[in-house]
XYZ file of C-alpha atoms in Angstrom:
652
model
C 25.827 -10.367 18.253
C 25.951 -13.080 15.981
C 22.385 -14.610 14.928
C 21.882 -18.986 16.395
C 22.416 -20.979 13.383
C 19.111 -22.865 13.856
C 17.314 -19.749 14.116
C 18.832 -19.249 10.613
C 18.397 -22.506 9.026
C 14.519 -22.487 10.319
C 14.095 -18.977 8.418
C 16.092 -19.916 5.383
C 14.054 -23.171 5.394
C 10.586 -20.978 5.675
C 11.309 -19.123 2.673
C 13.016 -21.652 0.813
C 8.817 -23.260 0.456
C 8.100 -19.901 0.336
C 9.958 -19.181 -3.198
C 12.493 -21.991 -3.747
C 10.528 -24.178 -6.124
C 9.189 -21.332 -7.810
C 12.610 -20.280 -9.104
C 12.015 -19.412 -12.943
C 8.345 -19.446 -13.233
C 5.474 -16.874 -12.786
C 5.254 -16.618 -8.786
C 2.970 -14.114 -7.175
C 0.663 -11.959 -9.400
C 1.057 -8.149 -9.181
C -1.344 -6.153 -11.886
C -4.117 -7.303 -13.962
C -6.181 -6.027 -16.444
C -8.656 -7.992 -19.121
C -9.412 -8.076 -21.991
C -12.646 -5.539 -22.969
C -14.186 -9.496 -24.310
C -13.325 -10.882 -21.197
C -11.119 -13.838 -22.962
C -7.915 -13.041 -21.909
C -5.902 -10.924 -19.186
C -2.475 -9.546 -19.138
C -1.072 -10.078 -15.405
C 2.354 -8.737 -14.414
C 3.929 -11.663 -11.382
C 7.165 -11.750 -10.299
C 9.825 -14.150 -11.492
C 12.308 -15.198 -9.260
C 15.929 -16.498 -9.589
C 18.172 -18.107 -7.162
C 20.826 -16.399 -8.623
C 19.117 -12.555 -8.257
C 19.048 -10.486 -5.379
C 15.213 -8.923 -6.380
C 12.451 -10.846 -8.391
C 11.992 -9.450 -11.731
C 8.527 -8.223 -12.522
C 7.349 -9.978 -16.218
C 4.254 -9.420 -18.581
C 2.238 -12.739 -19.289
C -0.625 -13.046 -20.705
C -3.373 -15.752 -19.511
C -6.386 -17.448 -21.692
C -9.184 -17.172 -18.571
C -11.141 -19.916 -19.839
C -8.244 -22.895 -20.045
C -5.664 -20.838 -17.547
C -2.927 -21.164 -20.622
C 0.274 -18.469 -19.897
C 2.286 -16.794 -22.209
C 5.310 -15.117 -21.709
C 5.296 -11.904 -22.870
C 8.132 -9.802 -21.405
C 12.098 -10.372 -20.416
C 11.491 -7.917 -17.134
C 10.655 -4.269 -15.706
C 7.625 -4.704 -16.240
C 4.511 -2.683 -14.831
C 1.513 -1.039 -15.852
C -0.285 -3.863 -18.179
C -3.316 -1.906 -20.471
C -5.275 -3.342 -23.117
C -6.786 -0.654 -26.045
C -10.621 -0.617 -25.575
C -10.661 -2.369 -28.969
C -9.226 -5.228 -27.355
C -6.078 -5.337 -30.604
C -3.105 -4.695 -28.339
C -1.996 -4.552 -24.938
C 0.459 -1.660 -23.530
C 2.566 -1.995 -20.967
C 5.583 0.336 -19.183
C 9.020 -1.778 -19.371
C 12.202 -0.272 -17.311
C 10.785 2.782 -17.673
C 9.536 3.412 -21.352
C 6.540 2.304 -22.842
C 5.865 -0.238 -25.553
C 3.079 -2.149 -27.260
C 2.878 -6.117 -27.439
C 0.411 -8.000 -30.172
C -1.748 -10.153 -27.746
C -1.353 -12.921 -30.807
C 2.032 -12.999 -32.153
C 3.799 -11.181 -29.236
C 5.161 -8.316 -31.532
C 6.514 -5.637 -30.138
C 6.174 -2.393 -30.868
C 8.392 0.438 -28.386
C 7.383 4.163 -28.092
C 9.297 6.830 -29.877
C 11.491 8.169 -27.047
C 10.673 11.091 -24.205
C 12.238 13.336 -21.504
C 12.282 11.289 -18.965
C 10.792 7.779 -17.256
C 7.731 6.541 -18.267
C 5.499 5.514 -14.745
C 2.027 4.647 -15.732
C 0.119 4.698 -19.135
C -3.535 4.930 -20.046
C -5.444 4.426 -23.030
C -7.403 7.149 -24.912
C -11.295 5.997 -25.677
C -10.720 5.818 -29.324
C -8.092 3.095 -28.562
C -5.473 5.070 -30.699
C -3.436 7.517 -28.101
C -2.088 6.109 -25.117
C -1.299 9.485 -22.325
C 2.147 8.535 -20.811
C 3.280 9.913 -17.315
C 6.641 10.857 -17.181
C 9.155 11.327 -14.537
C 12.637 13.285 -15.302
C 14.277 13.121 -11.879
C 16.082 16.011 -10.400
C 19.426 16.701 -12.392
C 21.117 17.557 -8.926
C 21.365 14.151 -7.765
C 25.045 12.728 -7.528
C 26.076 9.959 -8.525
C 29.559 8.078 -8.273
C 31.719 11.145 -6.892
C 29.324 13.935 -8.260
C 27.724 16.125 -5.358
C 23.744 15.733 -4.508
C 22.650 19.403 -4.559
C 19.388 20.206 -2.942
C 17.743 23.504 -1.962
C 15.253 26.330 -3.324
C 17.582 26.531 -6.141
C 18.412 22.954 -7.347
C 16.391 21.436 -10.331
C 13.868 19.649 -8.341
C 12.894 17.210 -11.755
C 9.711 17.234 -13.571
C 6.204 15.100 -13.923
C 4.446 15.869 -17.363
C 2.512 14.303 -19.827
C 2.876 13.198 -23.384
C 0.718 11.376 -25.760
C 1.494 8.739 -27.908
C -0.248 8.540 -31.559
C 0.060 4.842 -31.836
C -0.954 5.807 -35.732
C 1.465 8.174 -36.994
C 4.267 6.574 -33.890
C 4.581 10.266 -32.931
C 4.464 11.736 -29.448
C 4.626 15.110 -27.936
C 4.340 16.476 -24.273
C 1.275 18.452 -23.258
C 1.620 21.767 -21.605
C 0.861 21.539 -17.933
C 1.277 24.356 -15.341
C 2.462 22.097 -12.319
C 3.913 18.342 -11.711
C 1.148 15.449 -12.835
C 0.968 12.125 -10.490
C -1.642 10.869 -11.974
C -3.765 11.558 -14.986
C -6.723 9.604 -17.054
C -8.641 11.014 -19.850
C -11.834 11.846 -19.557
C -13.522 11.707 -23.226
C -11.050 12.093 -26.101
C -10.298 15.561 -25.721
C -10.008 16.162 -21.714
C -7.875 14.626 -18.852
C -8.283 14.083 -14.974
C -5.294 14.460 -13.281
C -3.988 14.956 -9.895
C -1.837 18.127 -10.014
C 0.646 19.831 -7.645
C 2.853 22.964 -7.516
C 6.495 21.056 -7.744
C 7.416 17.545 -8.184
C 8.645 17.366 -4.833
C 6.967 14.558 -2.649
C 6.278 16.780 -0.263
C 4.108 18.247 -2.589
C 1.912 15.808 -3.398
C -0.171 16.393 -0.457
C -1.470 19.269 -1.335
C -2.527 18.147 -4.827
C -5.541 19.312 -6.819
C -7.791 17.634 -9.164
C -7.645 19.233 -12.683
C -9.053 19.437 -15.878
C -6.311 19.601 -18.680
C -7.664 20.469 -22.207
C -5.673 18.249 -24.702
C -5.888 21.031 -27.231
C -4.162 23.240 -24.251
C -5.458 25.100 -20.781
C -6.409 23.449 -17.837
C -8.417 24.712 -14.579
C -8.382 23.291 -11.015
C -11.780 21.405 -10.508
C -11.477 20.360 -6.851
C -9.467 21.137 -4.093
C -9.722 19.765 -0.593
C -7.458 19.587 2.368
C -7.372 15.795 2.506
C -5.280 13.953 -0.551
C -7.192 13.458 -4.031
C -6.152 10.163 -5.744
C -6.785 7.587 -8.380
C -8.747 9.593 -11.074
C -10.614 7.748 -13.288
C -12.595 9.921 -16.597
C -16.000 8.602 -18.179
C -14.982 7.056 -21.573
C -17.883 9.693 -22.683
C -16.553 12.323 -20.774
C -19.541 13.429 -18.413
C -18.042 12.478 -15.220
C -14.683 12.265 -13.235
C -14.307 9.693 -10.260
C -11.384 9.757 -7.793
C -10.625 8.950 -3.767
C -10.473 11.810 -0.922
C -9.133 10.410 2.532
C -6.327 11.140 4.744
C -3.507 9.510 3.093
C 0.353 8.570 4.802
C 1.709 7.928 2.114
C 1.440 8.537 -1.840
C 0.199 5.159 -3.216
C -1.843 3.969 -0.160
C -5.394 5.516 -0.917
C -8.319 4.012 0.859
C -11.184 6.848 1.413
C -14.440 8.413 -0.647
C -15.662 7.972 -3.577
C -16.352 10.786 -5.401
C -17.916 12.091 -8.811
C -16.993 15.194 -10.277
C -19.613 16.880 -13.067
C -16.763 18.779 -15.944
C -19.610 20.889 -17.244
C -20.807 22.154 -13.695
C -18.175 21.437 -11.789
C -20.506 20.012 -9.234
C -19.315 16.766 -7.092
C -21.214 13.856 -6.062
C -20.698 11.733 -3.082
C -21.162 7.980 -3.889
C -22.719 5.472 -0.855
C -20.667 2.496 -1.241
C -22.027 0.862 1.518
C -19.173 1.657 4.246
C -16.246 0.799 1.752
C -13.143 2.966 1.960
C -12.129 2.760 -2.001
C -9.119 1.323 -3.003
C -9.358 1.092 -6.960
C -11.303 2.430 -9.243
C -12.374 1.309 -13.150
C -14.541 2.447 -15.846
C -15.835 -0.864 -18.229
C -19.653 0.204 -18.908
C -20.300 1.740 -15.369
C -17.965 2.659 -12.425
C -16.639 -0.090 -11.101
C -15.156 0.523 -7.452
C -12.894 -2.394 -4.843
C -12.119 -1.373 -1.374
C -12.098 -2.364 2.037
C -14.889 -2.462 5.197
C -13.333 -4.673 7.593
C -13.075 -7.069 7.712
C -13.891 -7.431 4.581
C -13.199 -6.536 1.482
C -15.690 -5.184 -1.431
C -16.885 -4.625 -4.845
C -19.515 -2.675 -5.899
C -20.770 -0.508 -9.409
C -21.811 2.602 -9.633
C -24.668 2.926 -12.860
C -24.537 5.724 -15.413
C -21.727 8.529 -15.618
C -24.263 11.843 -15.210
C -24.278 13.519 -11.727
C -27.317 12.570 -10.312
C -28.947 15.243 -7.355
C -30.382 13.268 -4.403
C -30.453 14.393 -0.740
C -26.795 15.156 0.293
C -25.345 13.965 3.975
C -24.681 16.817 6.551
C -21.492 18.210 5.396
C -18.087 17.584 7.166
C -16.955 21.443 7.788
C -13.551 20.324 7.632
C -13.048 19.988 3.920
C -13.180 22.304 1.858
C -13.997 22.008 -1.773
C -13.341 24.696 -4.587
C -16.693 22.743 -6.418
C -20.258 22.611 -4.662
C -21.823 19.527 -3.550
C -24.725 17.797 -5.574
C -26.095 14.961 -3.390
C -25.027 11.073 -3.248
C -25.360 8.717 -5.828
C -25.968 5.100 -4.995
C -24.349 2.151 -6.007
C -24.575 -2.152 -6.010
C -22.277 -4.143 -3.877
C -21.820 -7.124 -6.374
C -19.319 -9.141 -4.049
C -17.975 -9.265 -0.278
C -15.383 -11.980 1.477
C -13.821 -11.475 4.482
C -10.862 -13.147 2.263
C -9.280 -10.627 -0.157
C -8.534 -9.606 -3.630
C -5.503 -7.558 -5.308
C -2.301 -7.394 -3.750
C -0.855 -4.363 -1.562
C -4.608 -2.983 -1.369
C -7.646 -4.755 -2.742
C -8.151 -4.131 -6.700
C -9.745 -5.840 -10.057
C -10.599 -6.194 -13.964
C -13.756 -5.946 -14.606
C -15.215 -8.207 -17.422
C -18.468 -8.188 -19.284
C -21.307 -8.133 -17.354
C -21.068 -7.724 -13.825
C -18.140 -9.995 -13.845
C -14.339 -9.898 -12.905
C -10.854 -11.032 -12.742
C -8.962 -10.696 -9.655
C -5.820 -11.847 -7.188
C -7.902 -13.779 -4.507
C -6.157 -15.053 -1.251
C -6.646 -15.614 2.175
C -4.089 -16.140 5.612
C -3.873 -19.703 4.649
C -4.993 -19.664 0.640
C -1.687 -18.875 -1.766
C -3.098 -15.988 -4.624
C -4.926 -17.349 -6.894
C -6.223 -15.379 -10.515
C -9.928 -15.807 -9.940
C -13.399 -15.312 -12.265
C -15.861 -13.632 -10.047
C -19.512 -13.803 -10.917
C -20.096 -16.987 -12.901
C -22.451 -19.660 -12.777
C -21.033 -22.156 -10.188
C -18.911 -19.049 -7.998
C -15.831 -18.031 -8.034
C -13.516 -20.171 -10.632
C -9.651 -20.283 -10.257
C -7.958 -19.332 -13.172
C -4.441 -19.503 -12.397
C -3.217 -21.152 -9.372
C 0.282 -18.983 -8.908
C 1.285 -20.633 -6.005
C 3.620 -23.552 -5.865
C 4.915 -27.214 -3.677
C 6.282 -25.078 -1.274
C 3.250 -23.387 0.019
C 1.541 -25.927 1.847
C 4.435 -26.533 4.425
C 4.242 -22.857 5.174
C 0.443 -23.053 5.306
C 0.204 -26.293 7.818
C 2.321 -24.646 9.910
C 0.802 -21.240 10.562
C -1.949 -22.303 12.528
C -5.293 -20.191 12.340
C -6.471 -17.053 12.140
C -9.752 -15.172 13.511
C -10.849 -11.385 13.043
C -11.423 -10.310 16.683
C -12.588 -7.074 18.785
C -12.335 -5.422 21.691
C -13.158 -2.111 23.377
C -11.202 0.582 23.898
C -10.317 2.718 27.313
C -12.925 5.583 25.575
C -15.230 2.618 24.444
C -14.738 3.022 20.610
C -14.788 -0.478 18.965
C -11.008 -1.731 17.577
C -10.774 -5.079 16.255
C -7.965 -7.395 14.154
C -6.644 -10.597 13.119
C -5.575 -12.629 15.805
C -3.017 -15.876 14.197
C -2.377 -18.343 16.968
C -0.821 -22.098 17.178
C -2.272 -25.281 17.145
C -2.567 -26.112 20.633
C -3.723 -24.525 23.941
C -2.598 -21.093 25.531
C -1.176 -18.859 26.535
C 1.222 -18.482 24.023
C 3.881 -15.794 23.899
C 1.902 -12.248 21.882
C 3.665 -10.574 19.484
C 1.768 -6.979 18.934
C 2.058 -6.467 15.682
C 1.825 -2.476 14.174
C 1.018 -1.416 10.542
C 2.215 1.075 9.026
C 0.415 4.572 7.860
C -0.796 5.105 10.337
C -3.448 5.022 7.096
C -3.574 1.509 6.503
C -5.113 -1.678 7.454
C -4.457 -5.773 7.908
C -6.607 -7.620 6.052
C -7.264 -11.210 5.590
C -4.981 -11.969 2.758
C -1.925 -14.580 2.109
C 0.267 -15.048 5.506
C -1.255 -11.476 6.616
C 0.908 -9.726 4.059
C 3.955 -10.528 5.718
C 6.060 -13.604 5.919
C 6.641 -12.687 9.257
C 3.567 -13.895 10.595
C 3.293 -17.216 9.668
C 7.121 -17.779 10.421
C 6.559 -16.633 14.425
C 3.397 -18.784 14.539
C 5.202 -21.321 13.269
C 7.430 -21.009 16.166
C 4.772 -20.853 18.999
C 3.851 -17.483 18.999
C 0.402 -15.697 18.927
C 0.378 -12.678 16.639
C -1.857 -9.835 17.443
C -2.456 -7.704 13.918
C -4.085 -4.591 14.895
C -6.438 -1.863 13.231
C -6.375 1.353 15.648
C -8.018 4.150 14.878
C -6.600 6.176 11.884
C -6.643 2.831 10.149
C -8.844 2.141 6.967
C -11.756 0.036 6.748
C -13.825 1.588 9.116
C -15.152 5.479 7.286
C -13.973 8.873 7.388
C -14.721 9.586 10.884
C -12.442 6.070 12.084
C -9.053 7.720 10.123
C -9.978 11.604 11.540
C -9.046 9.985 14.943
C -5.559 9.929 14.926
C -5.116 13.059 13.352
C -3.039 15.292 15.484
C -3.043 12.446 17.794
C -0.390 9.831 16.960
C 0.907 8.325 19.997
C -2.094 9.158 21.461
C -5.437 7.315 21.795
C -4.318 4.633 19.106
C -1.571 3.283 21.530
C -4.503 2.997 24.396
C -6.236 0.479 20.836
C -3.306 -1.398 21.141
C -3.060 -1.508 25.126
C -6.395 -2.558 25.097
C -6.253 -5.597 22.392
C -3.495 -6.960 24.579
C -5.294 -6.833 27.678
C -8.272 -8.405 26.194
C -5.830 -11.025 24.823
C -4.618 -11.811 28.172
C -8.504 -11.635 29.663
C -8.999 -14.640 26.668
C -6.354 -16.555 28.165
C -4.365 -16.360 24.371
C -1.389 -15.209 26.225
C -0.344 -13.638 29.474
C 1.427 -10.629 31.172
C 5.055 -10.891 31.256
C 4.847 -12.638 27.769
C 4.414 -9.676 25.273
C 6.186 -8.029 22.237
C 5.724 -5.747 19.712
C 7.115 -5.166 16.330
C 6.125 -3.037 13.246
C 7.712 -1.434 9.933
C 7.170 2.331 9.384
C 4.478 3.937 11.645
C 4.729 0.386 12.920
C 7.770 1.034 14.115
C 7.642 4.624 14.967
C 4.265 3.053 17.292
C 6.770 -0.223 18.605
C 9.780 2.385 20.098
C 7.203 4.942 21.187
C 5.446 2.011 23.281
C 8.550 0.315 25.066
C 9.566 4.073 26.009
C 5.185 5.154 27.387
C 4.973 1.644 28.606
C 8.356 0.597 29.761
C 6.639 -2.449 31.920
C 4.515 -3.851 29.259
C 7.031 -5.382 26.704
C 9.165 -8.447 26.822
C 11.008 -7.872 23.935
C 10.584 -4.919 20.574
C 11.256 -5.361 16.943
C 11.228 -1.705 15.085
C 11.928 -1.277 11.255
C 11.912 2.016 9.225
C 11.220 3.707 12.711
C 10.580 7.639 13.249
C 11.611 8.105 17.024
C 12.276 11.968 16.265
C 9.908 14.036 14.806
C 12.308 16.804 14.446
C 14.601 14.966 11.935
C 11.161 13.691 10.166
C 10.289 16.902 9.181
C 13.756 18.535 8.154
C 15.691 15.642 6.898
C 12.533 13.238 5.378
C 10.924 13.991 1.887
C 7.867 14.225 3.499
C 7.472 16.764 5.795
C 4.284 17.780 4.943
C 2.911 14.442 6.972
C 4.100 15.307 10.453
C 2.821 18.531 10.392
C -0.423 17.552 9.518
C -0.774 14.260 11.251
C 0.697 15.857 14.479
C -1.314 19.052 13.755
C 1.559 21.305 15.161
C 4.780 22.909 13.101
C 8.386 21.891 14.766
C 8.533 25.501 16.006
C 5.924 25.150 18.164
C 7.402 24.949 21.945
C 7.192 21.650 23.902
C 4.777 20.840 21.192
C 4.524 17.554 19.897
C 6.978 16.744 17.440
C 8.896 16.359 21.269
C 6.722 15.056 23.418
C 5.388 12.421 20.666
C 9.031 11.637 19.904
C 10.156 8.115 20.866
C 13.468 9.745 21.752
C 12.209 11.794 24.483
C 11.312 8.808 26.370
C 14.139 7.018 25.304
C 15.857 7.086 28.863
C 12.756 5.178 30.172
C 13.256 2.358 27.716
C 13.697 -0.792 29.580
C 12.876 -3.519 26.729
C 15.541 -4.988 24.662
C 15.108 -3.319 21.149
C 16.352 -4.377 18.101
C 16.367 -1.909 14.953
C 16.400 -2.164 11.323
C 16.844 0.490 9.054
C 17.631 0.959 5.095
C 20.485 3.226 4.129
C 18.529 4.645 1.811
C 15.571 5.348 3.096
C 14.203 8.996 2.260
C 10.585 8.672 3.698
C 12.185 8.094 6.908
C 15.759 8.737 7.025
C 17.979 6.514 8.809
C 19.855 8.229 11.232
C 16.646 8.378 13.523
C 17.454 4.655 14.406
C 20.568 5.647 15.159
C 20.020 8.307 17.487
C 17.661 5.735 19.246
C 20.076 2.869 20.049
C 22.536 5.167 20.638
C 20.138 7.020 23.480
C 19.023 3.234 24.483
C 22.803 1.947 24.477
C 23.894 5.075 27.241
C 20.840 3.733 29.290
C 22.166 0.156 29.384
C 19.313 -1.208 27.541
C 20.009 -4.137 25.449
C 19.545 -2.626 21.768
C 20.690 -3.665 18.039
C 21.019 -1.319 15.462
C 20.656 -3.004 11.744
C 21.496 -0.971 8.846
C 21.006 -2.470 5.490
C 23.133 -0.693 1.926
C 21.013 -0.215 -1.255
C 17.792 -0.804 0.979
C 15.329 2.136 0.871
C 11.805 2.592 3.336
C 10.913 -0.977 2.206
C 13.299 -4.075 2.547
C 13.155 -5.498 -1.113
C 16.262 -7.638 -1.677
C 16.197 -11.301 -0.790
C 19.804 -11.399 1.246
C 18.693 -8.097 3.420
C 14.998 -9.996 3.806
C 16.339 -13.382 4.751
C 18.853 -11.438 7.313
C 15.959 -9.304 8.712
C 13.891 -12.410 9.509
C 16.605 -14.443 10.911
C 17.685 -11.334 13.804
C 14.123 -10.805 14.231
C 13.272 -14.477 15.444
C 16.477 -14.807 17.024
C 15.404 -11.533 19.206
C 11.986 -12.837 20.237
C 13.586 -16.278 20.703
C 16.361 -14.730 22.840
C 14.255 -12.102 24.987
C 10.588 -13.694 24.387
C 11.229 -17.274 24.758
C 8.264 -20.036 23.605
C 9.560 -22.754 26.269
């Protein structure tokens, strides 16, 4: 069905302020890291082109007293590092690594390795930089050569080499295993997160371990929740890195922990109910993460171990290393706006100072000093003319709560027109289910702003299982997805209704990812409830998730059953198997390349919904993985999404 042509002009103009008059120029800001004197920061922000189908991602580098930019790259760039010296900056470009003169802009490219170059870290002497490197699988076709998978095929590697910026020499350190991510601690040792194969699947199961530069490693913690973002002591008497239920590699929000090399002894840190999202050593530990609804910053003093009286432990993990106590730390800032980008993250500066992406629903990102005389001090103002027409127009947003049907707290962001209610509701699902909203530019999602815009109410929800809210909060959806986290989401839009913001007969949903899986699952449990449903990158069969996905480790854990296991719930947690109940007009997006959740499961779901006479459209996007990224497939999505509300949710 063809999409109204004012539906699309309205969504073409919406991201036409968006971007449009940004064309050419640094846009949104993705990484930052400062200077050690605090002068200067390298940022990587996306540069956009009216003639490109993706932004490109380019080094600049920014004078954070006069807010003076410099470009420093051409594009592909990620990773930004400055040597602890503060001489040169490093950065990863289209996959190799290369060093830039903060003063002249020289550049200087690493001698060449097996492979792609991910991530880079600097050594404490500021003369080796540790490179992670990714040689994918040689099995994978391409043009009319065959994809080969099974126990056979070549599944790739992820090692480590170090770069000797002196002698421009490199060479790859032995490593029993496949390294995501790696630090040093001290000159001579690294951190790294460490798994049998290279496999996604197998980063679940990852270990923390010690690697000896001079060679040997040993495993120094092992739990049965994910270990992530190790960070090593410049002097090399502590580790620090994040344990927490985790759907996804790259979304970490969880506990702070400190592990003792010598002992092998770990340390639970009290940051004051924040589920860590970033971590930095500059000094002391610095540490960013998220208590909703707000987000944090705190520092952690000293690098030693220290042995105070430990919590009652949780018997479900278990550690290879014993438990020495807590350590305590100083929350230094709190806003229930946000900083960093995807998930809240800094550079810290001298003193107990630091640079950061700050933003709010309604504030564009902005590069902001934290902890001066006077508060907070824009830098950089990366947003453009365009913003404020999207930002008068997306009337307000408040965090609010609600019980739910077992009387646990849930709360969320409510956006909602100028005017009196009731408005239309859009129930709106993250992803994860190990994830959050937070209070950041238009919600994180363009979508937001653009229904409001239209008359709608948007209802962003945190169930339980998402972060924010302590260990305990994300242990609750655990072999329960589906399950009490829908009844949080029942329950938000009953309260809505009891507040007069909307009322029944006037409800959708919509969500991306577990979003989705949570938006077909609900219009099949619920077939009364919902107006109108708007599912992208949706799991609706939990059999094909685990055999055909690169992730199959997370269905089995999160569902807490194997697919073997009969009339278990990979099928009675399937969207699918309610399927024939499914009453509400769907509409479904899906990226042909999508290997976190494979497409076909979208298919198989409007082609059950189509047999039942349910009014269903199946969207299937080329060279679009689990995320939409291009600007022609994200222009399209938006357009057939608010021409589907406006069609089966009407404001009027």
């Amino acid at each position: 069905m063809g999409i109204d042509s004012t539906t699309r002009r309205i969504v073409e103009e919406h991201f036409t302020a968006l971007y449009g008059s940004a064309f050419g120029r640094l846009g949104q800001v993705l990484a930052v890291d400062a200077a050690p004197d605090g002068r200067r920061a390298a940022v990587i922000g996306e540069v956009r082109s009216a003639w490109r189908d993706r932004p490109d991602t380019v080094l600049h580098l920014v004078d954070l007293g006069t807010g003076a930019t410099t470009r420093l790259g051409s594009g592909g760039d990620v990773c930004p590092q400055w040597s602890p010296d503060g001489a040169r900056l490093a950065v990863v470009t289209a996959g190799a690594a290369r060093l830039v003169d903060p003063d002249t802009g020289a550049d200087t490219p690493a001698p060449a390795v097996t492979g792609t170059v991910e991530y880079l870290r600097w050594a404490p002497d500021a003369r080796r930089l540790l490179l992670g490197v990714h040689r994918p699988a040689s099995g994978v076709g391409g043009g009319d050569a065959p994809t080969v998978t099974g126990t056979g095929a070549d599944r790739g590697e992820r090692g480590l080499w170090v770069w000797d910026t002196a002698t421009d020499s490199v060479h790859r350190l032995t490593v029993t295993g496949a390294v995501w991510e790696a630090d040093w601690c001290g000159t001579e040792r690294i951190a790294a997160v460490v798994s049998d194969h290279p496999t996604e699947n197998s980063w679940y199961t990852a270990t923390l371990t010690l690697i000896e530069v001079a060679g040997g490693q040993r495993v120094g913690y092992r739990s049965d929740r994910q270990l992530a973002l190790p960070a090593g002591a410049p002097d090399g008497s502590a580790v620090a890195f994040v344990e927490s239920w985790c759907s996804d590699r790259g979304v970490v929000a969880g506990r702070l922990r400190l592990l003792d090399p010598a002992t092998g002894q770990v340390s639970d840190v009290d940051t004051h109910g924040v589920d860590v999202t970033d971590l930095h050593w500059r000094d002391a530990l610095w540490y960013t993460g998220i208590r909703e609804p707000e987000t944090a910053v705190g520092v952690v003093s000293g690098t030693g171990v220290e042995h105070v009286p430990a919590r009652p432990a949780v018997p479900t993990v278990a550690a290879t290393a014993p438990v020495a106590g807590r350590r305590s730390s100083d929350e230094i800032w709190s806003g229930t706006d946000t900083i960093g980008q995807f998930l809240p993250a800094l550079a810290p500066l001298p003193g107990r100072r630091f640079v950061a992406v700050h933003s709010s629903y309604t504030q564009p990102h902005q590069l902001v000093a934290f902890g001066e005389d006077g508060g907070p001090r824009t830098v950089l103002a990366a947003g453009h003319d365009g913003d404020h027409r999207v930002r008068d127009r997306a009337g307000t947003l408040s965090y609010v709560d609600w019980l739910a049907p077992d009387g646990l707290r849930i709360g969320g962001f409510l956006a909602r027109p100028d005017g009196p209610g009731p408005h239309p509701l859009v129930l709106h699902v993250h992803g994860g289910p190990v994830l959050a909203f937070r209070n950041r530019w238009q919600l994180s999602l363009p979508v937001v702003p653009l229904l409001v815009a239209q008359g709608y109410a948007v209802l962003s929800v945190n169930p339980r299982g998402s972060t924010g809210r302590g260990r305990e909060y994300v242990d609750r959806v655990v072999g329960d997805m589906g399950g009490a986290d829908a009844g949080d989401l029942l329950a938000g839009v009953d309260a809505m209704i009891d507040r007069g913001v909307t009322e029944p007969g006037r409800i959708g949903v919509t969500g991306h990812s577990y979003g989705g899986f949570m938006s077909c699952w609900l219009v099949g449990a619920h077939p009364d409830r919902f107006a109108a449903a708007v599912a992208a990158s949706s799991v609706t069969d939990w059999y094909v998730q685990h055999f055909a996905s690169e992730i199959g480790w997370f269905d089995v854990a999160f569902l807490g059953a194997t697919p073997d296991t009969p009339g278990g719930p990979h099928f009675t947690r399937s969207p699918l198997s309610l399927a024939h109940r499914v009453r509400t007009p769907t509409l479904l997006f899906a990226g042909a390349d999508d290997t976190g959740v494979p497409p076909v499961q979208s298919t198989e779901f409007a082609t059950a919904l189509a047999e039942s006479g349910t009014p269903v459209e199946h969207v299937r996007y080329p060279n679009e993985g689990h995320v939409t990224r291009g600007q022609r497939a994200i222009l399209d999505q938006h357009a057939r999404l608010l021409d589907w509300f406006t069609r089966y949710l009407p404001t009027g």
